[in-house]
XYZ file of C-alpha atoms in Angstrom:
587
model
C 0.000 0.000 0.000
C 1.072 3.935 -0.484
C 0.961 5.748 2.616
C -2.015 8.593 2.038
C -0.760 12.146 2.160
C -0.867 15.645 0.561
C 1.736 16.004 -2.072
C 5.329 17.971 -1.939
C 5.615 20.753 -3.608
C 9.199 21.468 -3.356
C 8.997 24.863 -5.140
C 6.676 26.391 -2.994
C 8.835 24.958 0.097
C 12.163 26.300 -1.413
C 10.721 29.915 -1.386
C 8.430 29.570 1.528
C 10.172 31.989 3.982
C 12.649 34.388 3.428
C 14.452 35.247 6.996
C 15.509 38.765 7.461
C 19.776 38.842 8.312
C 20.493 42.068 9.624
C 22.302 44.631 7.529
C 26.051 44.775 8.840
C 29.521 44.717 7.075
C 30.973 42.837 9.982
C 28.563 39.513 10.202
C 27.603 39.142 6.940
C 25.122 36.123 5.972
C 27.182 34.406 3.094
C 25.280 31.201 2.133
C 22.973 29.146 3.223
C 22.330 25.195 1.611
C 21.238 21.969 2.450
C 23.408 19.224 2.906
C 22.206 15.488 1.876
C 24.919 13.290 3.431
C 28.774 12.942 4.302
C 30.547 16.104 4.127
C 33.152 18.647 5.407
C 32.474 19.097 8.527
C 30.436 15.144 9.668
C 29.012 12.814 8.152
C 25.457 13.727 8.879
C 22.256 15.246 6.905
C 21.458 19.069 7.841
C 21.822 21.978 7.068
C 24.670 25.102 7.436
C 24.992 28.359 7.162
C 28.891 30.527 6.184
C 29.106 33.579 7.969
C 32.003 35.912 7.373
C 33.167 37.775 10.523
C 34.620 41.261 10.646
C 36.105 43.030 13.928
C 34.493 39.840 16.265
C 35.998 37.038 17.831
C 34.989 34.176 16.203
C 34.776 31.784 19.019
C 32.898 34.124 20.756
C 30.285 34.313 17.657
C 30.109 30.503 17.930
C 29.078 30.403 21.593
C 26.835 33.382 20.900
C 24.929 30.941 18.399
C 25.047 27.794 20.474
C 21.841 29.325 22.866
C 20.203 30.532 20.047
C 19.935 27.130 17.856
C 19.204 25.623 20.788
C 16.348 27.729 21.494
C 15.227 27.335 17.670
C 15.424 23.683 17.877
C 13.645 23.030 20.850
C 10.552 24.992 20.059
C 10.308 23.005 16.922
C 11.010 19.806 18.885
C 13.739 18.980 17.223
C 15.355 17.256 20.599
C 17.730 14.860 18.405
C 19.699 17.277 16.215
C 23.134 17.887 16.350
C 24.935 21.153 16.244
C 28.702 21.649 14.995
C 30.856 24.707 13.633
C 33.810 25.339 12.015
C 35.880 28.375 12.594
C 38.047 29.742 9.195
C 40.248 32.820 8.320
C 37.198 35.413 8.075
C 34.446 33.772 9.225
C 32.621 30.595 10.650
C 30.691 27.771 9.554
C 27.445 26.679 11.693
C 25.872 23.790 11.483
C 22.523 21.180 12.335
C 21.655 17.899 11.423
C 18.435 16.943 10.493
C 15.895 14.337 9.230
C 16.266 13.668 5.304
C 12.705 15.055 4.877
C 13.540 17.767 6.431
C 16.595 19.357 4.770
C 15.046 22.696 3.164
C 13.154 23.544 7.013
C 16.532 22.938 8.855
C 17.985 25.531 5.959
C 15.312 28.226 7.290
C 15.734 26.900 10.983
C 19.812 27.695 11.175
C 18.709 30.865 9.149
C 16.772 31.563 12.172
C 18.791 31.230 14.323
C 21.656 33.320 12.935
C 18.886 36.031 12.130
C 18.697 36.165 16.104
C 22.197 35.441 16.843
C 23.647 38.649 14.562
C 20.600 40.969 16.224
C 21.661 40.096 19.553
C 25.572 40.830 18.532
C 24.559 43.668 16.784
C 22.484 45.437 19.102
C 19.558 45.227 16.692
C 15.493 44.135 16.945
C 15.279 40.880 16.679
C 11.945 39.545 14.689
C 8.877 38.293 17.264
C 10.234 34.590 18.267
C 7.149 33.095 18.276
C 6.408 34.755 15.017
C 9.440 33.176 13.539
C 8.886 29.648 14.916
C 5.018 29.711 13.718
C 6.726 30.257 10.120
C 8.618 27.313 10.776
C 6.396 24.905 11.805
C 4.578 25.835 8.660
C 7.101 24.552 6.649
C 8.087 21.656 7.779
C 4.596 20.807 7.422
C 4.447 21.336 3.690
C 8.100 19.163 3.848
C 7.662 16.448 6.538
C 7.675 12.716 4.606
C 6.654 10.161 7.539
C 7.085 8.088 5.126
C 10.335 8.538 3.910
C 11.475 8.598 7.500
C 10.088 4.942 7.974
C 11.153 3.664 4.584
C 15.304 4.954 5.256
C 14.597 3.245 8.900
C 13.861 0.106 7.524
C 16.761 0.217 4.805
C 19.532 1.500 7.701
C 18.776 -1.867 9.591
C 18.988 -3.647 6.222
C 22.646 -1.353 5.601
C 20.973 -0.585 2.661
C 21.718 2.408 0.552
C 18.733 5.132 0.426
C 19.314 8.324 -2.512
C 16.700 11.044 -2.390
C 16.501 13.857 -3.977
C 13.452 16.599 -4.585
C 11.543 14.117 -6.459
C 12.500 10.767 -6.266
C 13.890 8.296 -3.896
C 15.732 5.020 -4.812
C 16.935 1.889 -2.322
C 20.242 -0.179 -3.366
C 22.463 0.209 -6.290
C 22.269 -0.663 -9.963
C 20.551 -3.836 -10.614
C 19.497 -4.414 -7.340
C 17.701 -0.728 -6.685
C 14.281 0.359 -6.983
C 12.622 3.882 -7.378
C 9.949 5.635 -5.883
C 8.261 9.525 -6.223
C 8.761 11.243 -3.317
C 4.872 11.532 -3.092
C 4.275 7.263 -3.894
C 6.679 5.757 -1.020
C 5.121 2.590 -0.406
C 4.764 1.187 2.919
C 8.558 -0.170 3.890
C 6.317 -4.259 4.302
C 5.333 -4.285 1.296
C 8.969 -4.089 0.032
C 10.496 -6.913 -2.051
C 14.207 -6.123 -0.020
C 15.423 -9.687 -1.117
C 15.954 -7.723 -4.712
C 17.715 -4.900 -2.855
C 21.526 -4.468 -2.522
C 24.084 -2.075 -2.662
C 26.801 -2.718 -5.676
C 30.606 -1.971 -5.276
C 31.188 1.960 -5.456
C 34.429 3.935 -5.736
C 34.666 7.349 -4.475
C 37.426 9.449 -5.713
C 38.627 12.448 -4.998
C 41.374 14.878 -4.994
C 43.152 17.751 -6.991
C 44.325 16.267 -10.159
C 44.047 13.086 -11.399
C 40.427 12.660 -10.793
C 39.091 11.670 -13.573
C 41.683 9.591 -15.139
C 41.802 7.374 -12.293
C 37.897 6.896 -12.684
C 38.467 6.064 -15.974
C 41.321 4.054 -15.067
C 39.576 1.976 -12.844
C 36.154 1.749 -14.883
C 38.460 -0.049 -17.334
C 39.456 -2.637 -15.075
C 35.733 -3.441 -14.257
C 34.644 -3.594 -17.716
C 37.624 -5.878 -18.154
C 36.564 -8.006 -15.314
C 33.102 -8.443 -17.662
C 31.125 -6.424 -15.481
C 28.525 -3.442 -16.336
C 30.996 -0.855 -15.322
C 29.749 2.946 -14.697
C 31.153 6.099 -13.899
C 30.475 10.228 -13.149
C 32.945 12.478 -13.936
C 33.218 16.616 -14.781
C 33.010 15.355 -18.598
C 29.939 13.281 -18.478
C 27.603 10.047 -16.676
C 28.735 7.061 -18.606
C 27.387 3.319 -18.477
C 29.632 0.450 -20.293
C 29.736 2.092 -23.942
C 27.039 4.587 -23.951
C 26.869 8.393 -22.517
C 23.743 8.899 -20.451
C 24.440 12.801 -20.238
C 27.545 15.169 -20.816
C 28.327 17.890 -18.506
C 29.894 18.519 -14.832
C 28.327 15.215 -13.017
C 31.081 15.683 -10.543
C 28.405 15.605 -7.623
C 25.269 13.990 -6.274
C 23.091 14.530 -9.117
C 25.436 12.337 -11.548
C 25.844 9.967 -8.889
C 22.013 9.510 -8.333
C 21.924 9.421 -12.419
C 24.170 6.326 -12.640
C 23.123 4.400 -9.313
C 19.556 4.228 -9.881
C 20.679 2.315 -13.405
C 19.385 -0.930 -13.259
C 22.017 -2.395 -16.231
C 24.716 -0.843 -13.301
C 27.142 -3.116 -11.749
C 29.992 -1.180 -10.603
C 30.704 2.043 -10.717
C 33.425 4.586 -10.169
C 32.295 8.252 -8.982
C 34.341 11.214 -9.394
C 33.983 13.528 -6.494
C 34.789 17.161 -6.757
C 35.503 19.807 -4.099
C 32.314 21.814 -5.313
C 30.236 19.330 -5.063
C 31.427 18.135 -1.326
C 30.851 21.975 -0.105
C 27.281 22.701 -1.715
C 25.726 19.263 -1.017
C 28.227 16.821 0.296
C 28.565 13.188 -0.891
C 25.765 11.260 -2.667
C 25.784 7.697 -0.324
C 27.111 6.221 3.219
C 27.888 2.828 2.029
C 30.717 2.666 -0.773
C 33.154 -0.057 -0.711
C 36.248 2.259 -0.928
C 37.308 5.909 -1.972
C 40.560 6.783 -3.634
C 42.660 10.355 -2.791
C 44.979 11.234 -5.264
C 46.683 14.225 -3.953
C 45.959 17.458 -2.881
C 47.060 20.664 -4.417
C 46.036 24.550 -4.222
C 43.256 25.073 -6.548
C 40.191 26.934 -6.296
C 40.741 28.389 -2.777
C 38.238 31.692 -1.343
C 35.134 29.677 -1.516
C 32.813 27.984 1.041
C 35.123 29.208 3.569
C 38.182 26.946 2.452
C 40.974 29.623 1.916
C 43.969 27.183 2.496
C 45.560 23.787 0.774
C 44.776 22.557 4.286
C 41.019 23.461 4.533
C 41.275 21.568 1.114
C 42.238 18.637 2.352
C 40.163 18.389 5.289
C 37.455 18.916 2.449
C 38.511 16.278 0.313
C 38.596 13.473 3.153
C 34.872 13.753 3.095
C 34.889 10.498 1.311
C 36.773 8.789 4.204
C 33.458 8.921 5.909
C 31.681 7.510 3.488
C 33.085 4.468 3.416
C 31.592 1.227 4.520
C 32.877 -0.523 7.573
C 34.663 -2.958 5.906
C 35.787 -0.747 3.214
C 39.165 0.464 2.070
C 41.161 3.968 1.837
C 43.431 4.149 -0.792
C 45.995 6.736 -0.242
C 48.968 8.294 -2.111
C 51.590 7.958 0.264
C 53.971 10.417 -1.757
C 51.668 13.215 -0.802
C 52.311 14.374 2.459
C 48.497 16.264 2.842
C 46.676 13.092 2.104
C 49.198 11.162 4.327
C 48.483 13.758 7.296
C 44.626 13.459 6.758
C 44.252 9.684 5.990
C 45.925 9.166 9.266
C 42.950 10.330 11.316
C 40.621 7.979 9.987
C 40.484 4.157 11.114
C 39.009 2.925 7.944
C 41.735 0.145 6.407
C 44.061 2.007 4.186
C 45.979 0.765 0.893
C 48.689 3.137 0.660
C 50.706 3.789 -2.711
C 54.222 5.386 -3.490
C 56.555 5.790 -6.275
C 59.484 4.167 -3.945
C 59.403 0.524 -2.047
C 61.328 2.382 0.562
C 58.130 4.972 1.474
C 57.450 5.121 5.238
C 53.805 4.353 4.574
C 54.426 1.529 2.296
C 57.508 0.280 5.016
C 55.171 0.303 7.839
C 52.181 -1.181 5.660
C 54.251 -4.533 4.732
C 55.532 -4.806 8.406
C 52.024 -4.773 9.379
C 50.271 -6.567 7.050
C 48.213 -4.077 5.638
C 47.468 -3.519 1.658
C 49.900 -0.896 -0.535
C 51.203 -0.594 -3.736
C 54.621 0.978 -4.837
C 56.736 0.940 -7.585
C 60.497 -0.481 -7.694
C 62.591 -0.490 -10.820
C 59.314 0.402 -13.041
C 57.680 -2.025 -11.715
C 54.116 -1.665 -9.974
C 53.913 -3.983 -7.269
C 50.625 -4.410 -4.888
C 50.711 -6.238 -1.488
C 47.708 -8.124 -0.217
C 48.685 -8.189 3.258
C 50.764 -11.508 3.003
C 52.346 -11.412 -0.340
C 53.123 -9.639 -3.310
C 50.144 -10.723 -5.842
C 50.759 -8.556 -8.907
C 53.681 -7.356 -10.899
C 53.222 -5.199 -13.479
C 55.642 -3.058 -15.686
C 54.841 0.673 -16.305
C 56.455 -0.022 -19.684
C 52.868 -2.401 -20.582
C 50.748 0.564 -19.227
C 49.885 2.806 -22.674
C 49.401 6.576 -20.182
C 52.701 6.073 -18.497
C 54.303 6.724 -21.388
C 57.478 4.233 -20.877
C 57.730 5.862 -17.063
C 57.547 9.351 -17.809
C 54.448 10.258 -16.673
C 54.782 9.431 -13.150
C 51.645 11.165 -12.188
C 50.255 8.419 -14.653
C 51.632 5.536 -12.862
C 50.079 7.191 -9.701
C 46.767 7.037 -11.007
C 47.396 3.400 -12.092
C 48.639 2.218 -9.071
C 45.089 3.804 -7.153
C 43.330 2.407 -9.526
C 44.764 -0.749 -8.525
C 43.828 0.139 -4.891
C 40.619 0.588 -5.713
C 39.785 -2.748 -8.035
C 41.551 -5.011 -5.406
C 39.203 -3.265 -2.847
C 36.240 -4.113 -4.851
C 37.695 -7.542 -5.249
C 38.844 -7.580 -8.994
C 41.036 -10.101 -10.329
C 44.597 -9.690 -11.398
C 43.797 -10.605 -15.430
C 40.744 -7.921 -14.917
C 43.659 -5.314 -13.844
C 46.268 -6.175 -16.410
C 43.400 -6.300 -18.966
C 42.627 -3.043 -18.120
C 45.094 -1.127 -17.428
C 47.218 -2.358 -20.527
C 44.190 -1.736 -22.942
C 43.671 1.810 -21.965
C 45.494 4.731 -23.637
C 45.812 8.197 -24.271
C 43.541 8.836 -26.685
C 40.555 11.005 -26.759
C 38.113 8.146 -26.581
C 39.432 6.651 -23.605
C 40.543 9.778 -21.438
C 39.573 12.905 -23.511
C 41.918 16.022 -22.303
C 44.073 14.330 -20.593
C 47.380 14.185 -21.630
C 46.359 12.890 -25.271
C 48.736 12.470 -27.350
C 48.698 12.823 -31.413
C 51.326 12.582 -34.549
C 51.111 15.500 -36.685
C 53.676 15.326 -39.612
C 56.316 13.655 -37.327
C 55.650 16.277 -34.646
C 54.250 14.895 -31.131
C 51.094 16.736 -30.194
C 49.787 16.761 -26.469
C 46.466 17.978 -25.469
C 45.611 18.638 -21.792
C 42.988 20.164 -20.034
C 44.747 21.373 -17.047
C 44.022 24.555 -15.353
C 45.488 24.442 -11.757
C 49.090 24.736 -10.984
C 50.079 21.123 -10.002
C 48.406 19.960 -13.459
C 50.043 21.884 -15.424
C 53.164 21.798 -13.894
C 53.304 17.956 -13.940
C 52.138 18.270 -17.857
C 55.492 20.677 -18.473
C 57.817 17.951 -16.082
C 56.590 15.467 -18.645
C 57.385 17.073 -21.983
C 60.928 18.702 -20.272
C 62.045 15.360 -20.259
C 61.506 13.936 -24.026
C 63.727 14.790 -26.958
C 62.440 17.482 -29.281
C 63.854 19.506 -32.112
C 61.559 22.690 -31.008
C 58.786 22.983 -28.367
C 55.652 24.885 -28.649
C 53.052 26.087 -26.449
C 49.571 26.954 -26.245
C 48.447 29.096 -23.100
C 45.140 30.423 -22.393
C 43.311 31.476 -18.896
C 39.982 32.478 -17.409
C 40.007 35.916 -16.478
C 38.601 34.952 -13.586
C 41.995 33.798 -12.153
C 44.062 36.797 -9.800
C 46.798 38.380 -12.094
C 49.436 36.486 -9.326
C 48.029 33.043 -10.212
C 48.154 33.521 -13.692
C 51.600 34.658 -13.627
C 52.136 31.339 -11.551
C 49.893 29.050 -13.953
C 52.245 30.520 -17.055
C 55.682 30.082 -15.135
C 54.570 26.240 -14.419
C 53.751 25.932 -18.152
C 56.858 27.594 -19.217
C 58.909 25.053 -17.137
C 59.637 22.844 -20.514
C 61.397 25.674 -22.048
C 59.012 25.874 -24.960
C 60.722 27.737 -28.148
C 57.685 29.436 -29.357
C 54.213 30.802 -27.327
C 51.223 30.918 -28.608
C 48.798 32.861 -26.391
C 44.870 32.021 -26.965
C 42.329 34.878 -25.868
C 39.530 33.173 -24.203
C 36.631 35.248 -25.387
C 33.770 33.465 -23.606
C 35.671 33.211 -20.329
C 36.549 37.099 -19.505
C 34.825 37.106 -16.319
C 34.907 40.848 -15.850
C 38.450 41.911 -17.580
C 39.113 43.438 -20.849
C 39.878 41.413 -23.900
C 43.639 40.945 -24.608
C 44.385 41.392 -20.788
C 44.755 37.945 -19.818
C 47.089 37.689 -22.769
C 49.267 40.551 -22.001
C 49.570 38.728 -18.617
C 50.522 36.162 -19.806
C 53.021 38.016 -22.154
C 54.839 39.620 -19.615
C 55.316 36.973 -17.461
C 56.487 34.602 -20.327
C 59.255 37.784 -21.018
C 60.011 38.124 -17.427
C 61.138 34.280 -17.624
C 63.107 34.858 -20.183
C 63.754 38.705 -21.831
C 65.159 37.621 -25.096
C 62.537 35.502 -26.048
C 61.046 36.897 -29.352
C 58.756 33.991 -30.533
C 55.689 34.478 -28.974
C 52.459 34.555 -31.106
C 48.971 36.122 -30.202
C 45.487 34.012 -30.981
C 42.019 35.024 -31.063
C 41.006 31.657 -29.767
C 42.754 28.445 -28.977
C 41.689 26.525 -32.008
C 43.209 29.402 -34.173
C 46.396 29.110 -31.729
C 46.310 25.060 -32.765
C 46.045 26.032 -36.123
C 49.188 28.188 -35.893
C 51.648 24.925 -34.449
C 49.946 22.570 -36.616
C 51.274 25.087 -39.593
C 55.046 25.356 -37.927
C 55.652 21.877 -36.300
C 57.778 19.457 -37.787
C 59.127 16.268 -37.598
C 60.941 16.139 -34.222
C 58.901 18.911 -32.426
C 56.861 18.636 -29.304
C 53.631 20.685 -28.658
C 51.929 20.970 -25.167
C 48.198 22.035 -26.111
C 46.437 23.549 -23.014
C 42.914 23.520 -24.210
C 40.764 25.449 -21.440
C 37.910 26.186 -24.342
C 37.078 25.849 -27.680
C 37.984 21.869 -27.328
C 36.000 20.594 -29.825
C 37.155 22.313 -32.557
C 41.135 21.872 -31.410
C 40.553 17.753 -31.407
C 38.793 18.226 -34.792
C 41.792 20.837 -36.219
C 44.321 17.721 -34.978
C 42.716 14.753 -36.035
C 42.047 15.999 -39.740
C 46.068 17.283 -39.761
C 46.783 13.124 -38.862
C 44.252 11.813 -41.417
């Protein structure tokens, strides 16, 4: 039977109260958003609020909210939330937990509750208290989902994976899932749950190397003859076929793939936006990969440091099941300093046998992967199970993409997690390459009249940097370069951005305006940026070229590169039409 009850309108709840902040430039109300599982700051449902803080102490703005949630929450009866906060450079985070049918009335509830917090700090009226309650308990009526509360009951006890969302929820994974309207939840008896299970799911996170390592390890489970899936910033994909294109880094693309009944692993990229606006998509995934962590995207959601990065990315550590696995990269001293607070098994990896990690891993019989003489070698706990040369893996490029063999090696974290076979991770790790069908924009590599052309998408000073330590160490006759940035970028990190790309001492520059990405400056500013820092490097270089876009930049090398050159390509826009301009030159 379906439980009888008035429907949810979730756009009417979304814009059913707006509470007043008062006006002040030194506790400003900065955001405000829901948050539908593991995050940040716990590993709990609720909502937050980011204040920014001006002339106060912050502690003493935390303990000036503490009373005033807690009044909020017990005049809604709300006895069994929890309250954190997090204190950063100019400002606070404050948060609640809450019921999952709940989530948009604990928004307007912590709203509340800083409305009265910043009028009592600020000397100003406060709204009627009552008055503000009485609009609170009118939401949550419109929201409240009895329901749903019974049916995620009934699946916790099961350890069964529940994904809602404004309209729909779903139970299990993949093949064994099933999907409700939010309005239609049937009674939790009348559930088949001997059809209901959770599948093996891969979190993975970090700076760079994202989303070759899903792609990585998405090969190995379609090797291993399973229905393989995975979400990425490029697109949902399912064995062969693209459900959707566009930045599925988050919980939307992850709801997308897991409620696919043809699913039977899957692999989800998960990016630091999507962490801070919503927080992760399950609670129950067999293991989470962290590739590294590097500066990138810093000033927003309150996370101003590489640190506050970190402690952002580790989300994923509590999402993983009991029994599930961390894999680590031991070489990065950030991810080594974060996965050590968590109890969850760790497989660490390192580019060395002689890594303190991986040491202390094999003398406790714990999982890890390293590399020794080129060769990638993974530890079950007892015995060394898998040998495989970098030279048989196509992206490590004979060893010299090291950041490659990273990837490779947490991909192999990640399948033996999932419990993958050895033939499943040759299979797949030897069969993937380069090219823009298996791993588009990332470091793909073309022939172009003898010349080697390398197109790469990255935008953040570790990527590119590692993309100019690759090409400074292969023979070339000349080097070229293609540069481009948003304008959105501080004039000091795109000075920083062009000295990492410069770092393989290309001969000529070719410097592509991004038209569509301006983001408030001038055109040709970003380029004389550029231009000046690329001079500053070196004053007597002469060869540097101007482009109205970076297809007409391609254009350019593809004219002037010969048989010995090398090309680094970084395509921020305009991507389409650079693969097309390269694959015609090698027909």
């Amino acid at each position: 039977m379906t439980i009888d009850r008035g429907p949810i309108d979730i756009e009417k709840i979304e814009d059913y109260l707006t509470i007043p902040m008062p006006a002040s430039d030194r506790l400003v109300f900065d955001d405000s958003r829901r948050i539908t599982g593991p995050g940040m700051l716990w590993d709990k449902r609720g909502a937050l609020v980011d204040i920014l803080v001006d002339g106060y102490d912050k502690a003493e703005v935390v303990s000036a909210w503490l009373p005033e949630i807690k009044r909020v929450l017990m005049a809604l009866g709300w006895t069994d939330s929890q309250t954190t906060s997090r204190i950063f450079e100019n400002g606070v985070t404050l948060a609640i937990s809450a019921p999952v049918d709940l989530l948009y009335s604990a928004a307007f509830a912590i709203e509340t509750s800083w409305h009265l917090t910043a009028s009592k700090l600020l000397g100003q009226p406060a709204n009627d208290f009552d008055d503000l309650i009485a609009g609170l308990n009118a939401v949550i009526a419109l929201e409240q989902n009895p329901a749903l509360i019974e049916l995620q009951k009934a699946a916790d006890s099961r350890g069964i994976d529940i994904l809602s969302d404004d309209d729909f929820v779903s139970l299990g994974h993949g093949g064994g899932s099933a999907l409700w309207n939010i309005n239609e939840i049937p009674d939790a008896t009348d559930i088949r749950w001997d059809r209901l299970h959770n599948l093996p799911v891969a979190l993975i996170t970090g700076t760079n190397g994202k989303s070759t390592s899903v792609r990585l390890a998405t090969a190995i489970g379609e090797a291993a003859g399973l229905v393989s899936g995975s979400t990425s910033t490029d697109f949902v994909k399912l064995g062969d076929e693209i459900l959707d294109y566009g930045d599925y880094s988050g919980p939307g693309g992850a709801r997308m793939l897991l409620r696919d009944q043809r699913l039977e692993i899957a692999f989800l990229e998960c990016a630091r936006g999507g962490i801070l606006r919503r927080g992760l998509p399950l609670f129950q995934a067999r293991a989470a990969l962290v590739t590294n962590i590097a500066a990138d995207h810093l000033g927003q959601y309150g996370v101003n440091t590489i640190e506050a990065l970190a402690e952002a990315k580790f989300a994923v550590a509590r999402a993983v099941a009991q029994d599930g696995v961390l894999v680590l990269n031991a070489d990065d001293p950030l991810v080594v300093a974060n996965g050590n607070k968590f109890d969850t098994t760790k497989c660490w990896f390192a580019l060395s046998p002689h890594n303190e990690n991986i040491v202390g891993a094999r003398a406790t019989g714990a999982p890890c992967c390293w590399l020794d003489d080129n060769i990638i070698q993974y530890f079950d706990g007892t015995d060394i199970v898998l040998n495989l040369d970098v030279d048989q893996i196509p992206v490590a490029m004979g060893g010299a993409a090291k950041f490659n063999i990273q990837n490779a090696m947490g991909a192999i974290g990640l399948a033996k997690a999932m419990k993958l076979d050895n033939m499943a991770i040759i299979n797949g790790l030897t069969r993937f390459t380069a090219s823009p069908d298996d791993n588009p924009g990332r470091c793909n590599e073309f022939n172009v009249n003898g010349a080697r052309i390398f197109v790469d998408f990255a935008h953040n000073p570790h990527a590119i940097a590692a993309m100019s330590g690759l090409l400074e160490n292969l023979p070339a006759r000349r080097k070229f370069l293609l540069i481009s940035h948003a304008g959105d970028r501080s004039d000091e990190e795109i000075k920083g951005l062009t000295r990492g790309a410069l770092g393989f001492a290309p001969d000529t520059v070719v410097i592509a305006e991004l038209a569509d990405y301006l983001r408030g400056r001038e055109l040709g500013e970003v380029p004389a940026l550029i231009e000046r820092e690329c001079l500053a490097e070196n004053p007597e270089r002469t060869s540097i070229v101007h482009a109205a876009s970076p297809s007409l930049g391609v254009e350019h090398i593809l004219e002037q590169a010969g048989p010995g050159d090398i090309a680094l390509v970084l395509a921020l826009s305009d991507r389409d039409k650079v693969f097309e301009l390269i694959k015609k030159a090698t027909d």
